[in-house]
Amino acid sequence: MKKLLIILLLAVVGYFLTVSMSNIKFGANRMGDLSQPKTVGAFYLSKTPGELSVANVITAIVVNYRGFDTLGEVSVLFLAATGLGSILYKKKKKGEHIPTVNKPSSALLQAGSKLIFPAILVLGAYVFIHGHLTPGGGFQGGAIIATGFLLMMMSYKDFTMNHSVITWVESLAGITFASIGLIGLIVDHSFLENFLPIGYINDLISGGIIPLIYVAVGFKVAAELSGVLDTLLSIKEK
Amino acid sequence: MMEIIKYIGYIAIGIGSIFLFLGALGIYRMPDVYNRLQAGTKATTLGAMSTILGVGLVEPTWFVKSLIIVVFIAVSNPLSSHALARGAYRASLTPFMKKKMDAYESEIQNEKED
């Protein structure tokens, strides 16, 4: 009876999925003529290469056209990290070290994570440095770097994050983001306006302020998420 | 010569797909955590490596990249399955079959005595 119900439910969901999917014409040009854009998407697609010379249009929208929104997102993440830290804050005695894992992990995992950790850091840095060329960006790269730190925390009992370093990195990255926006306000009359030469499309140094902002966002997200993970792992079950 | 390499690549992709399918089947069919881990990580390690290497052979410009990915999978996949199995054992999940010999248990005992 239960199985029958499940099959029936799946059939209903499948039917509506098929109906709604069959209306989408895959591969059809739904943007229309890019030289005379009619939709917002077509407008961005037609303007981005000339105005900003950024290969990844999504990055151009997120960081440049809607850069203020991204600043807000970064501060939401900052607030979340601060809130977690203030709720779970535990005063440590001087020199006291709270281990992140109860039991030591196996020698195999320790050796392997030593091998993988640099590769994860390089991948994360690649993702946020190439945010304007390939899919990815500051948030994704920062999250990848934080997973690398999580791996180290879980495999080494006495791996600690230096919280003052985390705070400094986070603050400096945030200040960089805001001050880039302020320079744009001073030079070009509006907040987060592009004031650097845009270069040529598909070059590493192109797109004006976009790579700078994404590097700052990458560092900020990596520091925040690592701090959050460290705080969460240091709770002890009673 | 290029044609032959291309067909070797297609064969590698085919072998990889078969292994990935068998891994998925194993996860569905096997009775307990350890057997499922075995199916889900051993078979998919070979499957993913073979598929990606095959893609590198079909498209020679991607060969170096695919080789790097293969090395990364070869390092990380067995490692994660080891950590998962160890975690499952430490969480006292019993194997499906009655165990006759358990080398790891005595090792844990030794660890506790140290």
Short mmCIF file of C-alpha atoms in Angstrom, two decimals:
data_model
loop_
_atom_site.label_atom_id
_atom_site.label_comp_id
_atom_site.label_asym_id
_atom_site.label_seq_id
_atom_site.Cartn_x
_atom_site.Cartn_y
_atom_site.Cartn_z
CA MET A 1 0.00 0.00 0.00
CA LYS A 2 2.75 2.39 0.97
CA LYS A 3 4.75 1.46 -2.12
CA LEU A 4 1.70 2.02 -4.29
CA LEU A 5 1.26 5.46 -2.78
CA ILE A 6 4.89 6.30 -3.43
CA ILE A 7 4.63 5.18 -7.04
CA LEU A 8 1.47 7.21 -7.49
CA LEU A 9 3.11 10.30 -6.00
CA LEU A 10 6.17 9.86 -8.20
CA ALA A 11 3.95 9.47 -11.25
CA VAL A 12 2.12 12.71 -10.45
CA VAL A 13 5.38 14.61 -9.90
CA GLY A 14 6.85 13.09 -13.05
CA TYR A 15 3.79 14.05 -15.09
CA PHE A 16 3.93 17.70 -14.05
CA LEU A 17 7.71 17.84 -14.52
CA THR A 18 7.34 16.45 -18.04
CA VAL A 19 4.56 18.89 -18.87
CA SER A 20 6.49 21.91 -17.64
CA MET A 21 9.77 20.76 -19.19
CA SER A 22 8.18 20.10 -22.58
CA ASN A 23 7.33 23.81 -22.85
CA ILE A 24 10.99 24.78 -22.69
CA LYS A 25 12.60 24.71 -26.11
CA PHE A 26 16.09 23.43 -25.42
CA GLY A 27 18.73 24.93 -27.65
CA ALA A 28 16.39 27.54 -29.06
CA ASN A 29 17.57 31.13 -29.11
CA ARG A 30 15.27 32.74 -26.58
CA MET A 31 17.30 35.93 -26.22
CA GLY A 32 16.41 37.21 -29.65
CA ASP A 33 18.70 39.54 -31.53
CA LEU A 34 21.51 40.65 -29.21
CA SER A 35 22.10 43.91 -31.10
CA GLN A 36 18.56 45.03 -30.22
CA PRO A 37 18.03 43.50 -26.77
CA LYS A 38 14.43 43.10 -25.65
CA THR A 39 14.90 41.22 -22.34
CA VAL A 40 17.13 42.01 -19.37
CA GLY A 41 19.22 38.92 -20.01
CA ALA A 42 19.84 39.90 -23.61
CA PHE A 43 20.75 43.39 -22.46
CA TYR A 44 23.43 42.09 -20.09
CA LEU A 45 24.72 39.60 -22.67
CA SER A 46 25.09 42.30 -25.28
CA LYS A 47 26.57 44.98 -23.01
CA THR A 48 29.05 43.01 -20.86
CA PRO A 49 31.78 42.24 -23.43
CA GLY A 50 32.04 45.83 -24.57
CA GLU A 51 31.54 47.64 -21.27
CA LEU A 52 33.57 45.43 -18.93
CA SER A 53 35.30 42.83 -21.14
CA VAL A 54 34.42 40.06 -18.71
CA ALA A 55 34.04 36.56 -20.14
CA ASN A 56 31.79 35.28 -17.33
CA VAL A 57 28.67 37.41 -17.61
CA ILE A 58 27.28 36.16 -14.30
CA THR A 59 30.31 37.55 -12.49
CA ALA A 60 29.84 40.88 -14.25
CA ILE A 61 26.23 41.01 -13.03
CA VAL A 62 27.00 39.88 -9.49
CA VAL A 63 30.05 42.05 -8.87
CA ASN A 64 29.56 45.05 -11.10
CA TYR A 65 25.94 45.69 -12.05
CA ARG A 66 24.70 44.44 -8.70
CA GLY A 67 27.85 44.97 -6.68
CA PHE A 68 26.01 46.66 -3.83
CA ASP A 69 23.90 43.53 -3.43
CA THR A 70 27.06 41.42 -3.16
CA LEU A 71 28.41 43.73 -0.48
CA GLY A 72 25.18 43.09 1.40
CA GLU A 73 25.56 39.33 0.99
CA VAL A 74 29.09 39.46 2.33
CA SER A 75 27.91 41.40 5.36
CA VAL A 76 25.11 38.87 5.94
CA LEU A 77 27.76 36.15 6.08
CA PHE A 78 29.81 38.32 8.42
CA LEU A 79 26.81 38.79 10.71
CA ALA A 80 26.15 35.04 10.74
CA ALA A 81 29.76 34.30 11.66
CA THR A 82 29.73 36.97 14.36
CA GLY A 83 26.47 35.69 15.81
CA LEU A 84 27.74 32.12 15.93
CA GLY A 85 30.94 33.26 17.55
CA SER A 86 29.13 35.29 20.19
CA ILE A 87 26.71 32.48 21.05
CA LEU A 88 29.31 29.74 21.21
CA TYR A 89 32.08 31.84 22.71
CA LYS A 90 33.93 30.10 25.45
CA LYS A 91 36.64 31.75 27.44
CA LYS A 92 39.86 29.82 27.23
CA LYS A 93 42.47 29.78 29.89
CA LYS A 94 45.81 31.05 28.79
CA GLY A 95 47.61 28.39 26.76
CA GLU A 96 44.66 26.02 26.94
CA HIS A 97 43.93 24.10 23.79
CA ILE A 98 40.56 22.50 23.13
CA PRO A 99 41.04 19.65 20.64
CA THR A 100 38.66 19.65 17.71
CA VAL A 101 38.31 15.86 17.52
CA ASN A 102 38.07 13.40 20.37
CA LYS A 103 40.00 10.50 18.95
CA PRO A 104 43.14 10.85 16.88
CA SER A 105 42.53 9.97 13.24
CA SER A 106 44.42 7.23 11.50
CA ALA A 107 47.93 7.68 10.13
CA LEU A 108 46.62 7.14 6.61
CA LEU A 109 44.19 10.04 6.85
CA GLN A 110 46.84 12.30 8.37
CA ALA A 111 49.35 11.58 5.61
CA GLY A 112 46.72 11.83 2.90
CA SER A 113 45.25 15.12 4.09
CA LYS A 114 48.76 16.59 4.21
CA LEU A 115 48.99 15.67 0.54
CA ILE A 116 45.56 16.97 -0.45
CA PHE A 117 45.43 20.16 1.65
CA PRO A 118 47.76 22.28 -0.60
CA ALA A 119 45.88 21.07 -3.68
CA ILE A 120 42.59 22.22 -2.15
CA LEU A 121 44.06 25.64 -1.32
CA VAL A 122 45.39 26.03 -4.87
CA LEU A 123 42.02 25.01 -6.34
CA GLY A 124 40.18 27.50 -4.14
CA ALA A 125 42.56 30.32 -5.05
CA TYR A 126 42.22 29.40 -8.73
CA VAL A 127 38.43 29.49 -8.50
CA PHE A 128 38.31 32.98 -7.04
CA ILE A 129 41.16 34.48 -9.08
CA HIS A 130 39.59 33.22 -12.31
CA GLY A 131 36.11 34.23 -11.22
CA HIS A 132 35.72 36.63 -14.14
CA LEU A 133 36.89 34.09 -16.73
CA THR A 134 35.43 30.73 -15.71
CA PRO A 135 32.43 29.64 -13.63
CA GLY A 136 33.08 30.22 -9.97
CA GLY A 137 34.04 33.21 -7.91
CA GLY A 138 34.79 34.51 -4.48
CA PHE A 139 32.08 32.67 -2.56
CA GLN A 140 32.78 29.30 -4.17
CA GLY A 141 36.56 29.62 -3.86
CA GLY A 142 36.29 30.68 -0.24
CA ALA A 143 34.06 27.70 0.54
CA ILE A 144 36.57 25.33 -1.11
CA ILE A 145 39.40 26.75 1.00
CA ALA A 146 37.28 26.37 4.14
CA THR A 147 36.75 22.67 3.34
CA GLY A 148 40.53 22.30 3.18
CA PHE A 149 40.83 23.73 6.68
CA LEU A 150 37.98 21.47 7.83
CA LEU A 151 39.92 18.45 6.55
CA MET A 152 42.99 19.52 8.51
CA MET A 153 40.96 20.17 11.68
CA MET A 154 39.38 16.73 11.47
CA SER A 155 42.54 14.81 10.79
CA TYR A 156 44.92 16.55 13.20
CA LYS A 157 43.99 16.75 16.82
CA ASP A 158 46.18 19.74 17.58
CA PHE A 159 45.56 21.76 14.43
CA THR A 160 44.39 25.17 15.55
CA MET A 161 43.32 28.23 13.64
CA ASN A 162 44.82 31.44 14.86
CA HIS A 163 41.74 33.53 15.51
CA SER A 164 43.49 36.87 15.42
CA VAL A 165 44.82 36.05 11.94
CA ILE A 166 41.31 35.09 10.84
CA THR A 167 39.93 38.36 12.21
CA TRP A 168 42.63 40.39 10.48
CA VAL A 169 42.17 38.67 7.11
CA GLU A 170 38.41 39.07 7.34
CA SER A 171 38.55 42.74 8.30
CA LEU A 172 41.18 43.64 5.70
CA ALA A 173 39.20 41.90 2.95
CA GLY A 174 36.02 43.69 3.98
CA ILE A 175 37.82 47.04 4.12
CA THR A 176 39.29 46.39 0.66
CA PHE A 177 35.85 45.71 -0.79
CA ALA A 178 34.31 48.81 0.77
CA SER A 179 37.21 51.08 -0.11
CA ILE A 180 37.21 49.93 -3.76
CA GLY A 181 33.58 50.98 -3.79
CA LEU A 182 34.42 54.33 -2.17
CA ILE A 183 37.21 55.03 -4.68
CA GLY A 184 34.65 54.42 -7.40
CA LEU A 185 32.36 56.94 -5.69
CA ILE A 186 35.12 59.55 -5.57
CA VAL A 187 36.52 59.02 -9.08
CA ASP A 188 33.39 58.18 -11.05
CA HIS A 189 30.41 59.58 -9.12
CA SER A 190 28.83 56.31 -8.02
CA PHE A 191 29.54 53.60 -5.48
CA LEU A 192 31.42 50.53 -6.84
CA GLU A 193 31.85 52.20 -10.23
CA ASN A 194 34.65 50.72 -12.32
CA PHE A 195 37.68 53.06 -12.31
CA LEU A 196 40.40 50.76 -13.67
CA PRO A 197 41.16 50.02 -17.34
CA ILE A 198 39.04 47.08 -18.49
CA GLY A 199 41.70 45.40 -20.63
CA TYR A 200 40.95 42.70 -23.19
CA ILE A 201 38.38 39.95 -22.82
CA ASN A 202 39.69 36.55 -21.63
CA ASP A 203 42.89 38.05 -20.17
CA LEU A 204 43.66 37.31 -16.54
CA ILE A 205 43.99 41.01 -15.79
CA SER A 206 40.80 42.36 -17.28
CA GLY A 207 37.42 43.53 -16.15
CA GLY A 208 38.67 46.46 -14.06
CA ILE A 209 37.78 46.10 -10.39
CA ILE A 210 36.02 42.72 -10.69
CA PRO A 211 39.07 40.46 -10.03
CA LEU A 212 40.15 42.67 -7.12
CA ILE A 213 36.73 42.46 -5.50
CA TYR A 214 36.50 38.72 -6.03
CA VAL A 215 39.93 38.14 -4.47
CA ALA A 216 38.80 40.18 -1.45
CA VAL A 217 35.49 38.27 -1.26
CA GLY A 218 37.35 34.95 -1.56
CA PHE A 219 39.64 35.76 1.37
CA LYS A 220 36.73 37.04 3.43
CA VAL A 221 34.49 34.01 2.83
CA ALA A 222 37.37 31.59 3.43
CA ALA A 223 38.26 33.26 6.73
CA GLU A 224 34.64 33.48 7.88
CA LEU A 225 33.71 29.90 7.04
CA SER A 226 36.92 28.52 8.58
CA GLY A 227 36.20 30.52 11.72
CA VAL A 228 32.62 29.19 11.83
CA LEU A 229 33.80 25.59 11.39
CA ASP A 230 36.43 26.02 14.06
CA THR A 231 33.89 27.43 16.49
CA LEU A 232 31.42 24.63 15.77
CA LEU A 233 34.04 21.91 16.15
CA SER A 234 35.24 23.21 19.49
CA ILE A 235 31.87 22.55 21.17
CA LYS A 236 32.01 19.60 23.47
CA GLU A 237 29.06 17.30 23.96
CA LYS A 238 28.15 16.90 27.56
CA MET B 1 47.44 6.57 -35.01
CA MET B 2 45.12 9.30 -33.70
CA GLU B 3 42.10 7.19 -34.65
CA ILE B 4 43.41 4.21 -32.68
CA ILE B 5 44.00 6.37 -29.58
CA LYS B 6 40.48 7.74 -29.96
CA TYR B 7 38.98 4.27 -30.02
CA ILE B 8 41.06 3.25 -26.99
CA GLY B 9 39.56 6.28 -25.27
CA TYR B 10 36.02 5.20 -26.20
CA ILE B 11 36.70 1.72 -24.84
CA ALA B 12 38.03 3.23 -21.60
CA ILE B 13 34.89 5.36 -21.25
CA GLY B 14 32.76 2.26 -21.80
CA ILE B 15 34.65 0.26 -19.17
CA GLY B 16 34.38 3.17 -16.76
CA SER B 17 30.63 3.46 -17.30
CA ILE B 18 30.18 -0.26 -16.65
CA PHE B 19 32.11 0.01 -13.38
CA LEU B 20 30.17 3.09 -12.29
CA PHE B 21 26.92 1.26 -13.00
CA LEU B 22 28.10 -1.77 -11.02
CA GLY B 23 29.04 0.53 -8.15
CA ALA B 24 25.55 2.04 -8.13
CA LEU B 25 24.03 -1.44 -8.26
CA GLY B 26 26.23 -2.49 -5.36
CA ILE B 27 25.09 0.41 -3.22
CA TYR B 28 21.49 -0.63 -3.85
CA ARG B 29 22.02 -4.36 -3.44
CA MET B 30 24.60 -4.85 -0.68
CA PRO B 31 23.43 -5.60 2.86
CA ASP B 32 25.51 -3.43 5.22
CA VAL B 33 27.66 -0.31 5.45
CA TYR B 34 30.98 -1.97 4.78
CA ASN B 35 29.85 -3.86 1.71
CA ARG B 36 28.17 -0.76 0.35
CA LEU B 37 31.29 1.28 0.95
CA GLN B 38 33.28 -1.31 -0.92
CA ALA B 39 30.93 -1.19 -3.88
CA GLY B 40 30.48 2.56 -3.77
CA THR B 41 34.13 3.52 -3.55
CA LYS B 42 36.23 0.75 -5.08
CA ALA B 43 34.12 0.42 -8.19
CA THR B 44 33.66 4.16 -8.63
CA THR B 45 37.38 4.84 -8.19
CA LEU B 46 38.17 2.69 -11.20
CA GLY B 47 35.05 3.85 -13.02
CA ALA B 48 35.73 7.55 -12.63
CA MET B 49 39.45 7.19 -13.37
CA SER B 50 38.79 5.16 -16.50
CA THR B 51 36.08 7.51 -17.75
CA ILE B 52 38.15 10.64 -17.25
CA LEU B 53 41.25 9.09 -18.78
CA GLY B 54 39.12 8.02 -21.74
CA VAL B 55 37.91 11.58 -22.19
CA GLY B 56 41.55 12.73 -22.13
CA LEU B 57 42.40 10.20 -24.84
CA VAL B 58 39.50 11.21 -27.06
CA GLU B 59 40.37 14.92 -26.71
CA PRO B 60 44.22 15.02 -26.68
CA THR B 61 44.31 18.70 -25.63
CA TRP B 62 42.69 17.78 -22.32
CA PHE B 63 45.02 14.85 -21.63
CA VAL B 64 47.23 16.57 -19.03
CA LYS B 65 44.25 17.99 -17.17
CA SER B 66 42.51 14.60 -17.10
CA LEU B 67 45.73 13.00 -15.83
CA ILE B 68 45.82 15.47 -12.92
CA ILE B 69 42.18 14.68 -12.10
CA VAL B 70 42.91 10.95 -12.24
CA VAL B 71 45.81 11.32 -9.79
CA PHE B 72 43.61 13.38 -7.47
CA ILE B 73 40.86 10.73 -7.55
CA ALA B 74 43.41 8.00 -6.94
CA VAL B 75 44.58 9.82 -3.81
CA SER B 76 41.31 11.10 -2.41
CA ASN B 77 38.74 8.38 -3.09
CA PRO B 78 40.39 5.48 -1.20
CA LEU B 79 41.26 7.91 1.57
CA SER B 80 37.67 9.00 2.06
CA SER B 81 36.38 5.43 1.97
CA HIS B 82 38.99 4.47 4.58
CA ALA B 83 37.91 7.32 6.83
CA LEU B 84 34.23 6.44 6.40
CA ALA B 85 34.77 2.76 7.16
CA ARG B 86 36.87 3.60 10.19
CA GLY B 87 34.24 6.00 11.43
CA ALA B 88 31.52 3.37 10.93
CA TYR B 89 33.53 0.80 12.87
CA ARG B 90 34.26 3.22 15.69
CA ALA B 91 30.57 4.04 15.85
CA SER B 92 30.16 0.29 16.56
CA LEU B 93 28.22 -0.66 13.44
CA THR B 94 28.40 -4.42 13.23
CA PRO B 95 29.15 -6.14 9.95
CA PHE B 96 26.44 -8.17 8.25
CA MET B 97 28.26 -11.50 8.50
CA LYS B 98 29.29 -12.98 11.80
CA LYS B 99 32.92 -12.06 12.19
CA LYS B 100 35.44 -14.80 12.65
CA MET B 101 38.53 -12.68 12.74
CA ASP B 102 38.84 -9.02 13.67
CA ALA B 103 42.33 -7.60 13.47
CA TYR B 104 41.21 -4.02 13.98
CA GLU B 105 39.53 -4.74 17.32
CA SER B 106 42.78 -5.94 18.85
CA GLU B 107 44.51 -2.87 17.49
CA ILE B 108 41.98 -0.61 19.20
CA GLN B 109 42.55 -2.57 22.41
CA ASN B 110 46.29 -1.98 22.06
CA GLU B 111 45.63 1.70 21.50
CA LYS B 112 43.61 1.93 24.68
CA GLU B 113 46.29 0.20 26.70
CA ASP B 114 48.99 2.57 25.50
#
